[in-house]
PDB file of C-alpha atoms in Angstrom:
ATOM      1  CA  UNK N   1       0.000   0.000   0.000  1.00 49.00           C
ATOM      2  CA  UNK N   2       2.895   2.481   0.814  1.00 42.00           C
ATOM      3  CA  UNK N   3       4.853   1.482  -2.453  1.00 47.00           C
ATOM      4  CA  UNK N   4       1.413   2.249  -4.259  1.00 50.00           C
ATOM      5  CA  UNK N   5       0.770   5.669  -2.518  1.00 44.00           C
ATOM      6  CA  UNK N   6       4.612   6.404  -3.359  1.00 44.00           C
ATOM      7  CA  UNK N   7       3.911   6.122  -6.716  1.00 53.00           C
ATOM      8  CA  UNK N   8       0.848   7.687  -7.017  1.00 52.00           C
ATOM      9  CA  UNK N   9       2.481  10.874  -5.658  1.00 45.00           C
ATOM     10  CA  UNK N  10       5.367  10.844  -8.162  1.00 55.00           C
ATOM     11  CA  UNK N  11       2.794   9.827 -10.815  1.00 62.00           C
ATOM     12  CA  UNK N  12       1.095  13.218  -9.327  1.00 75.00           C
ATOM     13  CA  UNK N  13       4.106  15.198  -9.048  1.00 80.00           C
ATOM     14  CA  UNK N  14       5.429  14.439 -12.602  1.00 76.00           C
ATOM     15  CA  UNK N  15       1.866  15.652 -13.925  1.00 78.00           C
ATOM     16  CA  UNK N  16       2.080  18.676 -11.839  1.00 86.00           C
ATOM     17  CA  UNK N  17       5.605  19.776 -13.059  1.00 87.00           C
ATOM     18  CA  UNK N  18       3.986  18.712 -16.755  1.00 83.00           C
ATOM     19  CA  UNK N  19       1.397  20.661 -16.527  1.00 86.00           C
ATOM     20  CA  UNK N  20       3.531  23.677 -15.075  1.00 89.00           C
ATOM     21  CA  UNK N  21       5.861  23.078 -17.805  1.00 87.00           C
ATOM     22  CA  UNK N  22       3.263  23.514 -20.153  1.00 87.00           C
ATOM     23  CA  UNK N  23       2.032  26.605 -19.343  1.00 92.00           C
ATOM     24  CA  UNK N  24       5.284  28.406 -18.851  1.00 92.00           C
ATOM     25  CA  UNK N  25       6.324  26.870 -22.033  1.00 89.00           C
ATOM     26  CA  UNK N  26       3.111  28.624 -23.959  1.00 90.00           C
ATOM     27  CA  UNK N  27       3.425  31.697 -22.463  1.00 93.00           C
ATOM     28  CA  UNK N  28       6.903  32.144 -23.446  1.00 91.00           C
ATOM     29  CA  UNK N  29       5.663  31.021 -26.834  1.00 91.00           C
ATOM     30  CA  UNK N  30       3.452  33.310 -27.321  1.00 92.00           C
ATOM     31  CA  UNK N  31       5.163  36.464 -26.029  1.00 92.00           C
ATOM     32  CA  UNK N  32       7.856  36.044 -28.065  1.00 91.00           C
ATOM     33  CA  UNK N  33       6.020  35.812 -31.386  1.00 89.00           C
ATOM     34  CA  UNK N  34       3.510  38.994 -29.870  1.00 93.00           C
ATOM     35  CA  UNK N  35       6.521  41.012 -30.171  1.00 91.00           C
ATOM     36  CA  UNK N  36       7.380  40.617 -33.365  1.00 91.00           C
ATOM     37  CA  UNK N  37       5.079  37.867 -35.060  1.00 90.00           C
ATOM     38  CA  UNK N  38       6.980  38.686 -38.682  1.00 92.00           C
ATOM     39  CA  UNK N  39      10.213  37.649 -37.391  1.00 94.00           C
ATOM     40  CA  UNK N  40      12.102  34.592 -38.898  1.00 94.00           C
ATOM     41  CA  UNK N  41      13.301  33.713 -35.115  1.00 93.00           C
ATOM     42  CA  UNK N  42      10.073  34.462 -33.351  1.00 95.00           C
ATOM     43  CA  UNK N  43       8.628  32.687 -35.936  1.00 94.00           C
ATOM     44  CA  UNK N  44      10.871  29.618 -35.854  1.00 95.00           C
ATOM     45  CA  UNK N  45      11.262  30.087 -32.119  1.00 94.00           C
ATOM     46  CA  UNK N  46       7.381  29.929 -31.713  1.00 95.00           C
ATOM     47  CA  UNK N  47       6.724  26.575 -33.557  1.00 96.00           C
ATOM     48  CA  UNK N  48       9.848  24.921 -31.761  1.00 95.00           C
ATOM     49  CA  UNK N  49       7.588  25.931 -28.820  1.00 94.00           C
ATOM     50  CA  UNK N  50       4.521  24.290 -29.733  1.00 94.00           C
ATOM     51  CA  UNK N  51       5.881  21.133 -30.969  1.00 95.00           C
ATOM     52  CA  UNK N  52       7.767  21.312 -27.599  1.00 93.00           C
ATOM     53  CA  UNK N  53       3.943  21.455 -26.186  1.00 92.00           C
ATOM     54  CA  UNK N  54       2.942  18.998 -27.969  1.00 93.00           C
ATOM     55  CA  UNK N  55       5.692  16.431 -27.572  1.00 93.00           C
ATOM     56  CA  UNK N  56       5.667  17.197 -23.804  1.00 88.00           C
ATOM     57  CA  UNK N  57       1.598  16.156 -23.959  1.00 86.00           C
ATOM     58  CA  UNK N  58       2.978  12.731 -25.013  1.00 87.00           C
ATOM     59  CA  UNK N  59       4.412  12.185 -21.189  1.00 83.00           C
ATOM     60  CA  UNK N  60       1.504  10.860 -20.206  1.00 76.00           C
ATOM     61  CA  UNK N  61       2.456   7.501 -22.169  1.00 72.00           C
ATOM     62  CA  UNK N  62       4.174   6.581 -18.906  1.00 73.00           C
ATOM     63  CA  UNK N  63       1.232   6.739 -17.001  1.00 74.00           C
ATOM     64  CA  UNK N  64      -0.226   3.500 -16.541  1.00 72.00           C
ATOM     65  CA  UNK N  65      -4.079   5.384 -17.122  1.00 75.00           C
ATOM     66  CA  UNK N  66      -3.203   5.930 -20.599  1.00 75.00           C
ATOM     67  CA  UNK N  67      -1.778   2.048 -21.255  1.00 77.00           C
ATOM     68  CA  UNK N  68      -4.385   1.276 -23.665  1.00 83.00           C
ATOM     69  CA  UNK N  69      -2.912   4.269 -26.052  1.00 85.00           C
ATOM     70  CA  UNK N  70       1.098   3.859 -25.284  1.00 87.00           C
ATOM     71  CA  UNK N  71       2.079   2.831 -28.644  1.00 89.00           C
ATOM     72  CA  UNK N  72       0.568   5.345 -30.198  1.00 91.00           C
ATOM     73  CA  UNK N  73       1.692   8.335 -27.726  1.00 90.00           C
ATOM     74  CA  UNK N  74       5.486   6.562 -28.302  1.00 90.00           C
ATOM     75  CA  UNK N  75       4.802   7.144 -31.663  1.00 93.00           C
ATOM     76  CA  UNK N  76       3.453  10.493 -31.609  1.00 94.00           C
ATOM     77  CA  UNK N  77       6.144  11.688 -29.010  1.00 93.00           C
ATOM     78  CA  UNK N  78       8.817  10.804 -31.975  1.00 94.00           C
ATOM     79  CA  UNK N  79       6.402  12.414 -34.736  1.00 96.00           C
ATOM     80  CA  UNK N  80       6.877  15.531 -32.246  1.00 96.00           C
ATOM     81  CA  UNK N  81      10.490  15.193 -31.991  1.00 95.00           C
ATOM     82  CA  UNK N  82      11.335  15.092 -35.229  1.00 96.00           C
ATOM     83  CA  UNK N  83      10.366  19.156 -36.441  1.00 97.00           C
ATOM     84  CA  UNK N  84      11.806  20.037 -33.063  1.00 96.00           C
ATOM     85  CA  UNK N  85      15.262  18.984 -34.879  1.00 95.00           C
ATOM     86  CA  UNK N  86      14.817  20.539 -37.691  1.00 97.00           C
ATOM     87  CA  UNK N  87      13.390  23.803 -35.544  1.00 97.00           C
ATOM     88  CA  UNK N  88      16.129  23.737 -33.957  1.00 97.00           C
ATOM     89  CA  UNK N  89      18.597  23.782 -36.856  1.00 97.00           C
ATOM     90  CA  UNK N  90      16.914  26.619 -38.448  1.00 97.00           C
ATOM     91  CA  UNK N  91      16.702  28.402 -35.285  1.00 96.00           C
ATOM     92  CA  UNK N  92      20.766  28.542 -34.854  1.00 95.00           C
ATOM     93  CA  UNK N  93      21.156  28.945 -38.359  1.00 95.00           C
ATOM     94  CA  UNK N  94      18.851  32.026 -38.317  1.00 94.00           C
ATOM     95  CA  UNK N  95      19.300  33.924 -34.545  1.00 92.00           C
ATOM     96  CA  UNK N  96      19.002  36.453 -34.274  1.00 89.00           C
ATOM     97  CA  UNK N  97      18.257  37.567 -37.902  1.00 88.00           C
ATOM     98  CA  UNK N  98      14.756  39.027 -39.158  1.00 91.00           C
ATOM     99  CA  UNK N  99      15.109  37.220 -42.174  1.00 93.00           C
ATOM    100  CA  UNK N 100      15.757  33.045 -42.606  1.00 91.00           C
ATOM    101  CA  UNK N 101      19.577  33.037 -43.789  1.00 89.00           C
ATOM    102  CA  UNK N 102      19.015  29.100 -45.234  1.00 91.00           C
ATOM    103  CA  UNK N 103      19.143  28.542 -48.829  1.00 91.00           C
ATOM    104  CA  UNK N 104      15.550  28.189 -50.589  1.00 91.00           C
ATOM    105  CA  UNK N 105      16.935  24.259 -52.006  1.00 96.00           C
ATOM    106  CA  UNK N 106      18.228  23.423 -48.410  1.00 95.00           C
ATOM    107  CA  UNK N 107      15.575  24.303 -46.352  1.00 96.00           C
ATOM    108  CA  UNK N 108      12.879  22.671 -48.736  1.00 96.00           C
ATOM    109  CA  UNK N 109      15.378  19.490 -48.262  1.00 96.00           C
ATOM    110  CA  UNK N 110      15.189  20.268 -43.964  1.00 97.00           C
ATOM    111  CA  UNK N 111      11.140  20.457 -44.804  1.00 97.00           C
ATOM    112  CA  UNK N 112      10.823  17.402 -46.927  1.00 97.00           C
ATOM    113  CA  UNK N 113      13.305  14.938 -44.979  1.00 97.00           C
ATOM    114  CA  UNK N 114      11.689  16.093 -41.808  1.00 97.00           C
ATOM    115  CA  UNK N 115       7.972  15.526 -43.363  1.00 98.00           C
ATOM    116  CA  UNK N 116       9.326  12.374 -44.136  1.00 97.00           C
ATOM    117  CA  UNK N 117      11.033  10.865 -40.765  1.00 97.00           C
ATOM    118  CA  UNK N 118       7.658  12.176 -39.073  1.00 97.00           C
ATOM    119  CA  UNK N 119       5.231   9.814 -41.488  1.00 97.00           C
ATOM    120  CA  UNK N 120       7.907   6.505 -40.763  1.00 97.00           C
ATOM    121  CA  UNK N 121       7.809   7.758 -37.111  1.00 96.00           C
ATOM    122  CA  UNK N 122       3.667   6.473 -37.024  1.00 96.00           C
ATOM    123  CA  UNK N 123       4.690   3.557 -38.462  1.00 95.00           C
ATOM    124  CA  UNK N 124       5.654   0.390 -37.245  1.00 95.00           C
ATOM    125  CA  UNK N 125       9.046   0.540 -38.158  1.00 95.00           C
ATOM    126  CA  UNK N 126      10.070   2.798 -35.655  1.00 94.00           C
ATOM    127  CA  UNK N 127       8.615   1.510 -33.341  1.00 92.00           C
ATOM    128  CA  UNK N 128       6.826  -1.864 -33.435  1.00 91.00           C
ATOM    129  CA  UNK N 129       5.599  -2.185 -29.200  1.00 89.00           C
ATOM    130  CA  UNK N 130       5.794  -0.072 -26.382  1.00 84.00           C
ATOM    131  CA  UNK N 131       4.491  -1.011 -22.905  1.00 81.00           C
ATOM    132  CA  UNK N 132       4.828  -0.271 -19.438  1.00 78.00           C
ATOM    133  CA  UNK N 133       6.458  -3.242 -17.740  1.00 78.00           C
ATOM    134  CA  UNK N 134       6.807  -2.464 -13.675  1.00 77.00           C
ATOM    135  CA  UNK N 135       6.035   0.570 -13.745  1.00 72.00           C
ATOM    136  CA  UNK N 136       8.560   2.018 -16.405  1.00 76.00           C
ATOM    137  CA  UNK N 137       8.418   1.720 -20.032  1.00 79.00           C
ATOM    138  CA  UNK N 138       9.654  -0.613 -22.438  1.00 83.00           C
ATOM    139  CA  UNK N 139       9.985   0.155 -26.634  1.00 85.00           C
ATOM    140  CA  UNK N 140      10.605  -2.378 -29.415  1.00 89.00           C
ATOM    141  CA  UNK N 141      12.098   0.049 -31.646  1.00 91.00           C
ATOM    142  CA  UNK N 142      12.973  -0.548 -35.547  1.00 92.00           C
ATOM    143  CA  UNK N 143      15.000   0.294 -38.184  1.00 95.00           C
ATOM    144  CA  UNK N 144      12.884   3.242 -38.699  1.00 93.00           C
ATOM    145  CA  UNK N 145      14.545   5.014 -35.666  1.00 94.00           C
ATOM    146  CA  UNK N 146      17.885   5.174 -37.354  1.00 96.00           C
ATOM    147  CA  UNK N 147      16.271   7.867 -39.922  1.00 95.00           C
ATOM    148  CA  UNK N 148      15.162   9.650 -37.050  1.00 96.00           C
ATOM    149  CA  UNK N 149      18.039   9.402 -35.154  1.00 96.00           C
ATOM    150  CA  UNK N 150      20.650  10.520 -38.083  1.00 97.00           C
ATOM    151  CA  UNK N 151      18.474  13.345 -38.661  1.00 96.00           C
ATOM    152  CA  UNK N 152      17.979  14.517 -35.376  1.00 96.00           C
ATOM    153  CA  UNK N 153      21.774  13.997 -34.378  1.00 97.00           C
ATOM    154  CA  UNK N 154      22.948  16.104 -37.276  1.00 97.00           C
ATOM    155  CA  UNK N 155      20.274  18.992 -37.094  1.00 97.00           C
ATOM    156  CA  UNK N 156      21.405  19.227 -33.446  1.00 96.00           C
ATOM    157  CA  UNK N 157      25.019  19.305 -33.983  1.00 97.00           C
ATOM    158  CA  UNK N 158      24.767  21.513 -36.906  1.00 96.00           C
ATOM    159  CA  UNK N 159      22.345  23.968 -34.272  1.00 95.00           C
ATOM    160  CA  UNK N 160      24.784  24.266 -31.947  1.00 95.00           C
ATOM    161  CA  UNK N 161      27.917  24.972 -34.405  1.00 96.00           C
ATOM    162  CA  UNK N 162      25.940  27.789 -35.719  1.00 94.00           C
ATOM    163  CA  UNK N 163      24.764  29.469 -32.304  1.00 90.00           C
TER     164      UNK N 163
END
């Protein structure tokens, strides 16, 4: 009974610091682009922002309440992930300029091989079963994660060498 009420609090607590990161997260969203909605990095800072909201919403895959839908929140959580790369990238390519500095060719490329890493991300090939075993949770990932993980790796790298 203790171990249960244990977890039940940090089951609680996790959704409370969630929630709180969440809100904080959309406000900050949404001042920044109220200040200058027509610039490049409000703009690209802004949508970084909500598909940090969104992936963030997927947390509640390791709740054992929402069991019945953890393969698909895994799923979405890497569908999230994914633009938050390539928002990313385009965010340290572009700060703090009003204008985005990528080429028109190369950033239809960071579109399109984003758009397509988030469509295998659904699929079963990157990830084929996820379920919460004792309390944590376990994912049968495929070879559709190493898309997703190339891509991600080198939009972060290439993020940080341009901040």
């Amino acid at each position: 009974m203790l171990a249960q009420t244990a977890q039940s609090l940090t089951t609680s607590l996790g959704f409370l610091l969630l929630a709180g990161a969440l809100i904080l997260d959309s406000l900050l969203v949404f001042l920044v682009i109220r200040t200058n909605p027509r610039n490049a990095t409000n703009i690209i800072f802004f949508l970084l922002g909500l598909f940090i909201i969104l992936w963030l919403s997927t947390y509640v895959a390791y709740s054992p309440e929402f069991s019945k839908y953890t393969i698909l929140l895994v799923r979405l959580g890497i569908f999230f992930a994914a633009p938050m790369s390539a928002l990313f990238f385009l965010l340290g390519h572009t700060f703090p300029q009003e204008r985005l500095r990528l080429d028109g060719r190369v950033f239809l490329i960071v579109v399109f091989a984003t758009l397509a890493v988030m469509v295998v991300n659904l699929t079963p090939l990157a990830v084929s079963d996820a379920e919460i075993v004792n309390g944590s949770l376990s994912i049968t990932s495929g070879i559709g994660m190493a898309p997703f993980s190339i891509l991600s790796t080198l939009f972060s790298i290439l993020a940080v060498f341009f901040l």
